[in-house]
Coordinates of C-alpha atoms in Angstrom, one line a residue:
Chain R
M222 CA 70.4 92.8 60.8
S223 CA 72.5 94.0 63.6
I224 CA 76.3 93.8 63.6
Y225 CA 76.1 91.5 66.6
R226 CA 73.9 89.0 64.6
L227 CA 76.4 89.3 61.8
Y228 CA 79.0 88.5 64.1
C229 CA 77.2 85.4 65.6
K230 CA 76.5 84.0 62.1
Y231 CA 80.0 84.3 60.9
K232 CA 81.7 83.8 64.2
L233 CA 83.6 80.7 63.2
I234 CA 84.7 82.1 59.9
L235 CA 85.9 85.3 61.7
E236 CA 88.0 83.4 64.3
A237 CA 89.4 81.1 61.7
G238 CA 90.4 84.2 59.6
I239 CA 92.1 85.6 62.7
V240 CA 93.9 82.4 63.4
L241 CA 95.1 82.1 59.8
S242 CA 96.3 85.7 59.6
L243 CA 98.2 85.1 62.9
F244 CA 100.0 82.1 61.2
S245 CA 100.7 84.3 58.2
F246 CA 102.6 87.0 60.2
P247 CA 106.1 85.8 59.8
W248 CA 105.9 86.1 56.1
W249 CA 105.1 89.6 55.7
M250 CA 105.6 91.5 59.0
P251 CA 108.7 93.5 59.6
A252 CA 111.1 92.2 62.1
F253 CA 110.4 94.8 64.7
Y254 CA 106.7 94.1 64.7
L255 CA 107.2 90.3 64.7
T256 CA 109.3 90.6 67.9
L257 CA 106.5 92.7 69.5
A258 CA 104.0 90.0 68.4
I259 CA 106.2 87.3 70.0
R260 CA 106.5 89.3 73.2
V261 CA 102.6 89.8 73.2
L262 CA 102.1 86.1 72.6
F263 CA 104.3 84.9 75.4
F264 CA 103.1 87.5 77.9
S265 CA 99.5 86.7 76.9
I266 CA 99.9 83.2 78.1
L267 CA 101.2 84.5 81.5
V268 CA 98.3 87.1 81.6
M269 CA 95.7 84.4 80.8
S270 CA 97.1 82.3 83.7
F271 CA 96.3 85.3 86.0
T272 CA 92.9 86.1 84.3
F273 CA 91.9 82.5 84.6
L274 CA 92.7 82.3 88.3
A275 CA 91.2 85.8 89.1
G276 CA 88.2 85.7 86.9
Q277 CA 87.0 82.0 87.5
A278 CA 88.2 81.4 91.0
G279 CA 88.4 84.8 92.4
M280 CA 92.1 84.4 93.5
I281 CA 94.1 87.5 92.7
S282 CA 97.6 86.1 92.6
L283 CA 100.8 88.0 92.9
S284 CA 102.7 84.9 92.5
Q285 CA 102.3 84.3 88.9
A286 CA 105.5 86.2 88.1
A287 CA 107.2 83.8 90.5
F288 CA 106.1 80.7 88.6
F289 CA 107.0 82.4 85.3
G290 CA 110.4 83.3 86.6
V291 CA 111.1 79.9 88.3
S292 CA 110.6 77.9 85.2
A293 CA 112.6 80.5 83.2
Y294 CA 115.4 80.2 85.7
A295 CA 115.1 76.3 85.7
V296 CA 115.6 76.3 81.9
A297 CA 118.5 78.8 82.1
I298 CA 120.4 77.1 84.9
T299 CA 119.9 73.5 83.4
T300 CA 121.0 75.0 80.0
V301 CA 123.9 77.1 81.0
R302 CA 125.2 75.5 84.1
F303 CA 124.6 71.7 83.6
G304 CA 124.4 71.6 79.7
I305 CA 120.9 69.9 79.7
H306 CA 119.2 70.9 76.6
F307 CA 116.0 71.3 74.8
P308 CA 113.4 68.6 75.6
L309 CA 114.6 67.8 79.2
S310 CA 115.3 71.3 80.2
V311 CA 111.7 72.4 79.1
L312 CA 110.3 69.5 81.2
I313 CA 112.5 70.5 84.2
G314 CA 111.1 74.1 83.7
I315 CA 107.6 73.2 83.9
L316 CA 108.0 70.7 86.7
A317 CA 109.8 73.6 88.6
A318 CA 106.8 75.8 88.1
M319 CA 104.4 73.0 89.0
G320 CA 106.3 72.0 92.1
L321 CA 106.4 75.6 93.4
A322 CA 102.7 76.2 92.6
S323 CA 101.8 72.9 94.4
F324 CA 103.8 74.0 97.5
F325 CA 102.6 77.7 97.5
G326 CA 98.9 76.5 96.9
L327 CA 99.0 74.4 100.0
F328 CA 99.1 77.6 102.1
A329 CA 97.7 80.2 99.8
V330 CA 94.5 78.5 98.8
R331 CA 93.4 78.2 102.4
V332 CA 92.8 81.9 102.6
K333 CA 90.8 84.3 100.4
G334 CA 90.6 87.9 99.4
V335 CA 93.1 90.3 100.7
Y336 CA 94.7 87.6 102.7
F337 CA 95.5 85.6 99.5
L338 CA 96.7 88.7 97.8
M339 CA 99.1 89.5 100.7
I340 CA 100.5 85.7 101.1
T341 CA 101.0 85.6 97.3
L342 CA 102.8 88.9 97.4
A343 CA 105.1 87.6 100.2
F344 CA 105.8 84.3 98.5
G345 CA 106.5 86.0 95.2
Q346 CA 108.9 88.4 96.8
I347 CA 110.6 85.6 98.6
I348 CA 111.3 83.8 95.4
W349 CA 112.6 87.2 94.1
G350 CA 114.8 87.4 97.1
L351 CA 116.2 84.0 96.3
A352 CA 117.1 84.8 92.7
D353 CA 118.6 88.0 93.8
Q354 CA 120.7 86.8 96.6
W355 CA 121.7 83.3 95.6
V356 CA 124.5 84.4 93.5
S357 CA 126.3 81.2 92.8
L358 CA 123.2 79.6 91.3
T359 CA 121.2 82.5 89.8
G360 CA 123.9 85.0 88.9
G361 CA 122.3 87.5 91.4
Y362 CA 121.4 90.8 90.2
N363 CA 123.0 90.4 86.7
G364 CA 121.1 87.0 86.2
I365 CA 122.1 84.5 83.6
S366 CA 122.6 85.2 80.0
G367 CA 123.4 83.2 76.9
I368 CA 120.5 80.8 76.8
S369 CA 120.2 79.9 73.2
S370 CA 117.0 78.6 71.5
P371 CA 116.9 74.9 70.6
R372 CA 117.9 73.7 67.3
I373 CA 116.0 70.7 66.0
G374 CA 116.7 68.9 62.8
G375 CA 118.7 71.9 61.3
I376 CA 116.1 74.4 62.1
S377 CA 117.4 77.0 64.6
F378 CA 114.6 78.6 66.7
A379 CA 116.8 81.5 67.5
N380 CA 115.2 83.0 64.2
P381 CA 112.1 84.9 65.2
R382 CA 110.4 83.6 62.1
F383 CA 110.8 80.0 63.4
F384 CA 110.4 80.8 66.9
Y385 CA 106.9 82.2 66.2
F386 CA 105.2 79.1 65.0
P387 CA 105.7 76.7 68.0
L388 CA 104.8 79.7 70.3
L389 CA 101.6 80.5 68.4
C390 CA 100.7 76.8 68.6
V391 CA 101.4 76.6 72.4
F392 CA 99.6 79.9 72.7
L393 CA 96.5 78.8 71.0
A394 CA 96.5 75.5 72.9
C395 CA 96.5 77.3 76.2
L396 CA 93.8 79.6 75.1
I397 CA 91.6 76.7 73.9
F398 CA 92.4 74.7 76.9
L399 CA 91.6 77.4 79.4
A400 CA 88.3 78.3 77.4
L401 CA 87.4 74.6 77.7
I402 CA 88.1 74.4 81.3
K403 CA 86.0 77.6 81.7
R404 CA 83.0 75.8 80.1
S405 CA 83.5 72.5 81.7
P406 CA 81.9 71.3 84.8
F407 CA 85.2 72.0 86.7
G408 CA 84.8 75.5 85.6
L409 CA 81.3 75.8 86.8
A410 CA 82.5 74.3 90.2
L411 CA 85.2 76.9 90.3
R412 CA 82.8 79.8 89.9
G413 CA 80.6 78.1 92.5
V414 CA 83.5 78.0 94.8
R415 CA 84.4 81.7 94.0
D416 CA 80.8 83.0 94.7
N417 CA 79.6 80.8 97.5
P418 CA 82.2 78.4 99.1
S419 CA 80.0 77.4 102.0
R420 CA 77.2 76.3 99.6
M421 CA 79.8 74.3 97.7
V422 CA 80.9 72.5 100.8
M423 CA 77.3 71.7 101.8
L424 CA 76.8 70.4 98.2
G425 CA 79.6 67.9 98.7
Y426 CA 82.3 69.6 96.4
P427 CA 85.9 69.3 97.6
V428 CA 86.3 73.0 97.8
F429 CA 90.0 73.0 98.7
L430 CA 91.0 70.6 96.0
I431 CA 89.1 72.6 93.3
K432 CA 90.8 75.7 94.2
Y433 CA 94.2 74.0 94.6
V434 CA 94.0 72.4 91.1
A435 CA 93.0 75.7 89.6
F436 CA 96.0 77.4 91.4
V437 CA 98.5 74.8 90.3
L438 CA 97.2 74.7 86.7
S439 CA 97.4 78.4 86.4
G440 CA 101.1 78.2 87.9
V441 CA 102.0 75.7 85.2
I442 CA 100.7 78.0 82.5
A443 CA 102.6 80.9 83.8
G444 CA 105.6 78.5 83.8
I445 CA 105.0 77.7 80.0
S446 CA 105.1 81.5 79.3
G447 CA 108.4 81.8 81.2
I448 CA 110.1 79.1 79.1
F449 CA 109.3 81.0 75.9
F450 CA 110.4 84.2 77.5
V451 CA 113.8 82.9 78.5
Y452 CA 114.4 81.1 75.1
F453 CA 113.5 84.2 73.2
T454 CA 115.3 86.8 75.3
G455 CA 118.1 84.6 76.1
V456 CA 118.6 86.4 79.5
I457 CA 116.9 86.0 82.8
N458 CA 117.4 88.2 85.8
P459 CA 115.5 88.8 89.1
H460 CA 113.6 91.8 87.5
A461 CA 111.5 89.2 85.4
L462 CA 109.9 87.9 88.5
G463 CA 109.9 90.9 90.7
L464 CA 107.0 92.7 92.0
S465 CA 106.8 95.2 89.0
Q466 CA 106.4 92.2 86.7
A467 CA 103.6 90.8 88.9
V468 CA 101.8 94.1 88.9
W469 CA 102.3 94.4 85.1
V470 CA 100.5 91.1 84.7
M471 CA 97.8 92.2 87.1
L472 CA 97.3 95.5 85.3
A473 CA 97.2 93.9 81.8
S474 CA 94.6 91.4 83.0
I475 CA 92.3 94.0 84.7
L476 CA 92.8 96.4 81.9
G477 CA 91.5 93.7 79.5
G478 CA 88.8 92.5 81.8
V479 CA 89.3 89.9 84.4
E480 CA 86.3 87.7 83.3
S481 CA 87.5 87.2 79.8
L482 CA 90.5 85.2 78.3
V483 CA 90.5 87.4 75.2
G484 CA 90.6 90.4 77.5
A485 CA 94.0 89.1 78.8
I486 CA 95.2 89.2 75.2
I487 CA 93.9 92.7 74.6
G488 CA 95.4 94.1 77.8
T489 CA 98.7 92.6 77.0
L490 CA 98.7 94.0 73.6
I491 CA 97.7 97.4 74.9
L492 CA 100.4 97.4 77.7
S493 CA 103.1 96.1 75.4
A494 CA 102.2 98.6 72.7
M495 CA 102.4 101.4 75.4
E496 CA 105.8 100.0 76.7
V497 CA 107.3 100.3 73.2
L498 CA 105.8 103.7 72.5
L499 CA 106.4 105.4 76.0
G500 CA 109.7 103.7 76.4
Q501 CA 111.1 105.8 73.5
I502 CA 109.6 109.1 74.8
I503 CA 109.8 109.2 78.6
E504 CA 112.0 107.9 81.3
R505 CA 109.3 107.6 83.9
Y506 CA 107.8 104.5 82.7
M507 CA 106.7 102.9 86.0
L508 CA 105.0 106.2 87.0
V509 CA 102.8 105.8 83.8
I510 CA 102.0 102.1 84.7
G511 CA 101.2 103.1 88.3
V512 CA 98.8 105.9 87.3
A513 CA 97.3 103.6 84.5
F514 CA 96.8 101.0 87.1
M515 CA 95.3 103.4 89.6
L516 CA 92.7 104.9 86.9
T517 CA 91.7 101.4 85.8
I518 CA 90.9 100.4 89.5
L519 CA 89.1 103.6 90.2
F520 CA 87.1 104.0 86.9
A521 CA 87.1 100.7 84.9
S522 CA 87.5 97.8 87.3
K523 CA 85.6 95.6 84.8
G524 CA 88.2 96.3 82.2
I525 CA 87.7 96.6 78.5
M526 CA 85.8 93.4 77.8
G527 CA 83.7 94.0 80.8
S528 CA 82.8 97.5 79.5
L529 CA 82.2 96.3 76.0
Q530 CA 79.4 94.1 77.3
K531 CA 77.7 97.2 78.4
F532 CA 77.6 98.7 74.9
I533 CA 77.0 95.8 72.7
P534 CA 73.2 95.4 72.4
L535 CA 73.1 92.6 74.9
R536 CA 72.9 89.1 74.2
N537 CA 70.0 88.7 76.4
L538 CA 68.0 91.2 74.4
I539 CA 68.8 89.2 71.1
N540 CA 67.9 86.0 72.7
A541 CA 64.5 87.5 73.8
I542 CA 63.9 88.7 70.2
N543 CA 64.7 85.2 68.9
K544 CA 62.3 83.6 71.4
A545 CA 59.5 86.1 70.5
H546 CA 59.9 85.2 66.7
K547 CA 59.5 81.5 67.6
Chain N
M282 CA 133.7 84.1 122.1
T283 CA 130.5 82.3 121.2
E284 CA 128.5 84.1 123.8
K285 CA 129.7 87.4 122.5
I286 CA 128.5 86.5 119.0
V287 CA 125.1 85.4 120.4
L288 CA 124.9 88.7 122.3
L289 CA 125.7 90.6 119.2
L290 CA 123.2 88.6 117.2
V291 CA 120.5 89.2 119.8
L292 CA 121.2 92.8 119.9
N293 CA 121.2 93.3 116.2
S294 CA 118.0 91.3 115.8
L295 CA 116.4 93.4 118.5
T296 CA 117.2 96.6 116.8
Y297 CA 115.9 95.3 113.4
A298 CA 112.9 93.9 115.3
A299 CA 112.2 97.5 116.4
V300 CA 112.1 98.8 113.0
L301 CA 109.9 95.9 111.8
F302 CA 107.6 96.3 114.7
V303 CA 107.0 99.9 114.0
M304 CA 106.3 99.2 110.4
A305 CA 104.0 96.2 111.2
S306 CA 102.1 98.1 113.9
G307 CA 101.3 100.7 111.5
L308 CA 100.1 98.3 108.9
T309 CA 98.0 96.5 111.6
L310 CA 96.5 99.7 112.9
A311 CA 95.2 100.8 109.5
F312 CA 94.1 97.2 108.8
N313 CA 92.2 96.8 112.0
L314 CA 90.0 99.9 111.7
M315 CA 89.7 100.4 107.9
R316 CA 90.3 96.9 106.6
V317 CA 92.9 98.3 104.3
V318 CA 95.8 96.3 103.6
N319 CA 98.1 99.2 102.9
L320 CA 100.6 97.8 100.2
A321 CA 102.0 101.4 99.9
H322 CA 103.3 101.0 103.6
G323 CA 106.8 100.2 102.2
A324 CA 106.6 103.4 100.0
F325 CA 105.8 105.4 103.1
Y326 CA 108.8 104.0 104.7
L327 CA 111.1 104.8 101.8
V328 CA 109.7 108.3 101.2
G329 CA 109.6 109.2 104.8
G330 CA 113.2 108.1 105.2
Y331 CA 114.1 110.3 102.1
V332 CA 112.1 113.3 103.4
G333 CA 114.0 112.8 106.9
L334 CA 117.3 112.7 105.0
S335 CA 116.4 116.1 103.2
V336 CA 115.2 117.7 106.5
L337 CA 118.4 116.5 108.2
I338 CA 120.7 118.2 105.6
I339 CA 118.7 121.4 105.9
T340 CA 118.3 121.5 109.8
G341 CA 121.0 119.2 111.0
N342 CA 118.9 117.9 113.6
W343 CA 118.0 114.1 113.7
G344 CA 115.1 114.5 115.8
I345 CA 113.5 117.1 113.6
A346 CA 114.1 114.8 110.6
L347 CA 112.4 112.0 112.4
I348 CA 109.2 113.9 113.1
A349 CA 109.4 115.5 109.7
G350 CA 109.5 112.1 108.0
G351 CA 106.6 110.9 109.9
L352 CA 104.5 114.0 109.6
T353 CA 105.0 114.3 105.7
M354 CA 103.8 110.7 105.3
A355 CA 100.9 111.4 107.7
G356 CA 99.8 114.3 105.4
V357 CA 100.3 112.3 102.2
S358 CA 98.1 109.6 103.7
I359 CA 95.4 112.0 104.5
V360 CA 95.2 113.0 101.0
I361 CA 95.2 109.5 99.8
E362 CA 92.4 108.5 102.2
R363 CA 90.3 111.4 101.4
F364 CA 90.6 111.4 97.6
L365 CA 91.4 107.9 96.5
L366 CA 90.6 105.3 99.1
S367 CA 87.2 106.8 99.8
Q368 CA 86.4 106.1 96.1
V369 CA 86.5 102.4 96.6
R370 CA 85.3 102.1 100.2
G371 CA 84.1 98.7 101.3
N372 CA 85.8 96.9 98.4
F373 CA 88.8 95.6 100.3
L374 CA 90.5 94.1 97.2
A375 CA 90.1 97.3 95.2
Q376 CA 91.5 99.2 98.2
A377 CA 94.6 97.0 98.5
L378 CA 95.3 97.3 94.7
L379 CA 94.9 100.9 94.7
T380 CA 97.5 101.2 97.5
L381 CA 99.7 98.9 95.3
S382 CA 99.3 101.4 92.5
L383 CA 100.3 104.1 94.8
A384 CA 103.4 102.2 95.9
I385 CA 104.5 102.1 92.4
I386 CA 103.9 105.7 91.8
L387 CA 105.6 106.8 95.0
A388 CA 108.7 104.6 94.2
D389 CA 109.1 106.1 90.9
V390 CA 108.6 109.7 92.2
S391 CA 111.1 109.0 94.9
L392 CA 113.6 107.6 92.2
A393 CA 113.1 110.8 90.3
V394 CA 113.7 113.3 93.2
W395 CA 116.3 111.4 95.2
G396 CA 118.2 109.3 92.7
G397 CA 119.0 105.7 92.5
D398 CA 122.1 105.5 94.6
P399 CA 121.9 103.9 98.1
I400 CA 122.1 106.7 100.7
S401 CA 122.3 106.5 104.5
I402 CA 121.0 109.0 106.8
P403 CA 124.0 110.2 109.1
S404 CA 123.0 109.1 112.7
P405 CA 123.1 111.9 115.4
T406 CA 126.8 112.4 116.8
F407 CA 125.8 112.5 120.3
L408 CA 124.5 109.0 120.1
N409 CA 127.3 107.7 118.1
S410 CA 129.7 106.8 120.9
P411 CA 130.1 103.1 121.2
I412 CA 128.9 101.5 124.3
Y413 CA 130.7 98.8 126.2
F414 CA 128.3 96.1 127.0
F415 CA 129.1 92.7 128.6
G416 CA 132.5 92.7 127.0
I417 CA 131.4 93.7 123.5
I418 CA 131.3 97.2 121.9
Y419 CA 128.0 98.2 120.4
P420 CA 127.0 101.4 118.6
G421 CA 125.0 103.4 121.0
F422 CA 122.8 104.6 118.3
R423 CA 121.3 101.2 117.7
L424 CA 120.4 100.9 121.3
F425 CA 118.7 104.2 121.0
I426 CA 116.8 102.8 118.1
L427 CA 115.5 100.0 120.4
L428 CA 114.6 102.4 122.9
I429 CA 112.5 104.3 120.3
G430 CA 110.8 101.0 119.2
I431 CA 109.8 100.3 122.8
I432 CA 108.6 103.8 123.4
I433 CA 106.4 103.5 120.3
G434 CA 105.2 100.3 121.4
V435 CA 104.3 101.5 124.9
G436 CA 102.8 104.6 123.5
L437 CA 100.5 102.7 121.2
W438 CA 99.4 100.3 123.9
F439 CA 98.6 103.4 126.2
L440 CA 96.7 105.1 123.4
L441 CA 94.7 102.0 122.6
K442 CA 94.0 100.8 126.0
K443 CA 94.1 103.8 128.4
T444 CA 92.7 106.7 126.4
K445 CA 89.2 107.5 125.2
L446 CA 90.4 107.8 121.7
G447 CA 91.8 104.2 121.9
M448 CA 88.4 103.1 123.3
A449 CA 86.6 104.6 120.3
I450 CA 89.1 103.1 118.0
R451 CA 88.8 99.5 119.7
A452 CA 85.0 99.9 119.7
S453 CA 85.0 100.8 116.0
V454 CA 87.2 97.8 115.3
D455 CA 84.7 95.4 116.9
N456 CA 81.6 96.9 115.5
R457 CA 81.6 99.9 113.1
E458 CA 77.9 100.3 113.1
I459 CA 77.2 100.4 116.9
A460 CA 80.3 102.5 117.6
S461 CA 78.8 104.9 115.0
A462 CA 75.5 104.7 116.6
T463 CA 77.0 105.7 120.1
G464 CA 78.3 108.9 118.6
V465 CA 81.8 107.9 117.4
N466 CA 82.7 109.7 114.1
V467 CA 84.3 106.5 112.5
D468 CA 85.0 108.2 109.3
R469 CA 87.1 110.9 111.1
L470 CA 88.7 108.3 113.2
S471 CA 89.8 106.4 110.1
V472 CA 91.4 109.3 108.7
M473 CA 93.3 109.8 112.0
V474 CA 94.2 106.3 112.4
F475 CA 95.4 106.0 108.7
A476 CA 97.5 109.1 109.3
L477 CA 99.0 107.6 112.5
S478 CA 99.7 104.5 110.6
A479 CA 101.6 106.4 107.8
F480 CA 103.2 108.4 110.6
L481 CA 104.7 105.2 112.0
G482 CA 105.7 104.2 108.5
G483 CA 107.6 107.3 107.8
V484 CA 109.4 107.3 111.4
A485 CA 110.4 103.7 110.6
G486 CA 111.8 105.0 107.3
V487 CA 114.0 107.6 109.2
I488 CA 115.1 105.1 111.8
G489 CA 115.7 102.4 109.2
G490 CA 117.5 104.7 106.9
S491 CA 119.8 105.6 109.7
F492 CA 121.3 102.2 110.2
L493 CA 120.5 100.6 106.8
A494 CA 120.4 102.4 103.6
L495 CA 117.8 104.2 101.6
A496 CA 117.6 102.9 98.0
P497 CA 115.0 102.1 95.2
G498 CA 113.7 98.5 96.0
E499 CA 114.2 98.9 99.8
D500 CA 110.4 99.9 100.0
F501 CA 109.4 96.5 98.6
K502 CA 111.9 94.7 100.6
I503 CA 110.7 96.1 103.8
L504 CA 107.0 95.6 102.7
T505 CA 107.7 91.9 102.2
L506 CA 109.2 91.5 105.6
T507 CA 106.5 93.6 107.2
L508 CA 103.9 91.4 105.5
V509 CA 105.7 88.2 106.5
V510 CA 105.6 89.6 110.1
V511 CA 102.0 90.5 109.9
I512 CA 101.0 87.3 108.2
M513 CA 102.8 85.2 110.7
G514 CA 101.5 87.1 113.8
G515 CA 98.0 87.2 112.5
M516 CA 96.6 90.2 110.7
G517 CA 95.3 92.8 113.2
S518 CA 97.1 91.5 116.4
F519 CA 99.5 93.8 118.1
G520 CA 101.0 90.9 120.2
G521 CA 101.4 88.9 117.1
T522 CA 103.2 91.8 115.5
I523 CA 105.8 92.0 118.3
I524 CA 106.4 88.1 118.3
G525 CA 106.5 88.0 114.5
A526 CA 108.9 90.9 114.3
L527 CA 111.2 89.3 116.9
I528 CA 111.3 85.9 115.2
I529 CA 111.7 87.3 111.6
S530 CA 114.5 89.8 112.7
L531 CA 116.4 87.0 114.6
I532 CA 116.2 84.7 111.6
L533 CA 117.5 87.5 109.3
S534 CA 120.3 88.2 111.7
I535 CA 121.4 84.7 111.9
G536 CA 120.8 84.2 108.1
R537 CA 122.9 87.4 107.4
L538 CA 125.9 86.1 109.5
Y539 CA 126.0 82.5 108.4
V540 CA 124.1 82.1 104.9
P541 CA 123.9 85.5 103.4
Q542 CA 122.6 84.3 100.2
F543 CA 119.4 82.8 101.8
S544 CA 118.7 85.5 104.4
I545 CA 115.3 86.6 102.7
F546 CA 114.5 83.0 101.9
L547 CA 115.0 81.8 105.4
T548 CA 112.2 84.1 106.7
F549 CA 109.9 82.0 104.6
V550 CA 110.5 78.9 106.9
P551 CA 108.7 80.2 110.0
M552 CA 105.9 81.7 108.0
V553 CA 105.2 78.5 106.2
L554 CA 105.5 76.6 109.5
V555 CA 103.0 78.9 111.2
L556 CA 100.7 78.9 108.3
S557 CA 100.6 75.2 108.0
I558 CA 99.2 75.1 111.5
W559 CA 97.3 78.4 111.7
P560 CA 96.1 79.6 108.2
H561 CA 95.4 83.1 109.5
G562 CA 98.7 83.4 111.5
L563 CA 99.4 83.1 115.3
F564 CA 96.8 85.3 116.7
G565 CA 94.8 86.0 113.6
R566 CA 91.0 85.7 113.2
E567 CA 89.0 84.8 110.2
K568 CA 86.7 87.7 109.3

């Protein structure tokens, strides 16, 4: 029996085991690694939003960091400047990301390929410019600090151990939600639009609407990630929605494999681990990111999950054997 | 008083438009022939400016610095074209992402070499004298920049429309295969055009560094503005580039004067207005 068959047979048990062990982290993990796990979880949500859009809809968006940042800024501004707290501030944050995505989408979704990349880059940078220049609201270069995590019924979520559980639940919800969408008729239509928009138009699908909904959806998911980011770090500054962040997200996604949501998590894990390890050794961190990015595009544009499929004795082969036995 | 402010605004925006035009025409040139959206163009600007600064410190001649900044970037771009872009030729998205990775690498290298403090390139002394102009005093150097912008614009127009080389370039833009069949070496032409495009980026860096400042982050700031110009004017159109540069720089100048906290954000308004009517920009074509 091949490993792949074993995997197929016990897939559910394996996945349940992974999820259960994820839930057990806070009880036995040292604080340092728990912090790292939290960072990986919320950045994974952001990278998944990119991967979903890029892999399913073929839209490589450099605006995801802007949606992430806008919801984070919305939470920070409502909390610190207006004293609006937990449930409402989160709602405002998500609405901010949603509003911005629905607005950008109107223009960005109408073009494709390199044009889309360019327009989302310009849009993202303009939001960065706003965060950097509008000092009276955003605090300019220094940003806003002192955003405290909510406290509900005597439990302070400032404690990483408690912060971890809601984050993990939302993370799993986002993962399952996006995976379900991928399998749904909508997901199929999305891939149809990605591969052959003219044919989809001929078949009577509302192509613009399909792409638009996907764009806004991924903007909202990026926004959810931003809310956890700002509550966990307690600080937001223009750097969080700058181009380096957008590129980081893109690199994590492409590194993991743009077709796979699990790839997004793996890519985030690798980049975050690299960040921690390299951050202690060398100063030229962005150089390493840039070179890693270049090498990924030149030699492994399918990413880790994409490359793995080449090595695993392919699904098709197994299906063929199964059919032969019947 | 008001007309003086208006005149000052117009002059300021014209000089800034010159820099944006030189940047955007470089970007457009490379895009037209090679379909490369060069996201490292902002990095070419910054590194070109820094090289110009270093050359100016050694030689003391601004003209040499200008040429050196441009030529260095042309050299760098030839290496990039030959060894990197050629690996993913035909895949436009991969090319754009590759130039983005180069932009990050160049930005970090220039931070390591020239440091993080904003530096300005000293402008040439013989041009520094103020010029009295319809009742206002204006630095002569900025008028000189405007002149350089116009010279480059006319030069490009002449090159593309009046020379045999330009004819070959235009033919290759319209139809690569047929141009190649008539004996145009499109690959060699691509390298030349990409080098010219990078040359313009480096030159823009030296010009921009002389009346603005060179600092980490300026590369992506100028790239954003250049992209806004190009997106608005229509990717690949020189006329659109000029109009886009004029509109964006006028809005930036007005914004800097009256609402400095929104100057970058304001450039967004004309772009969105144009895109809502023409998704591919004023003079853009869908390809």
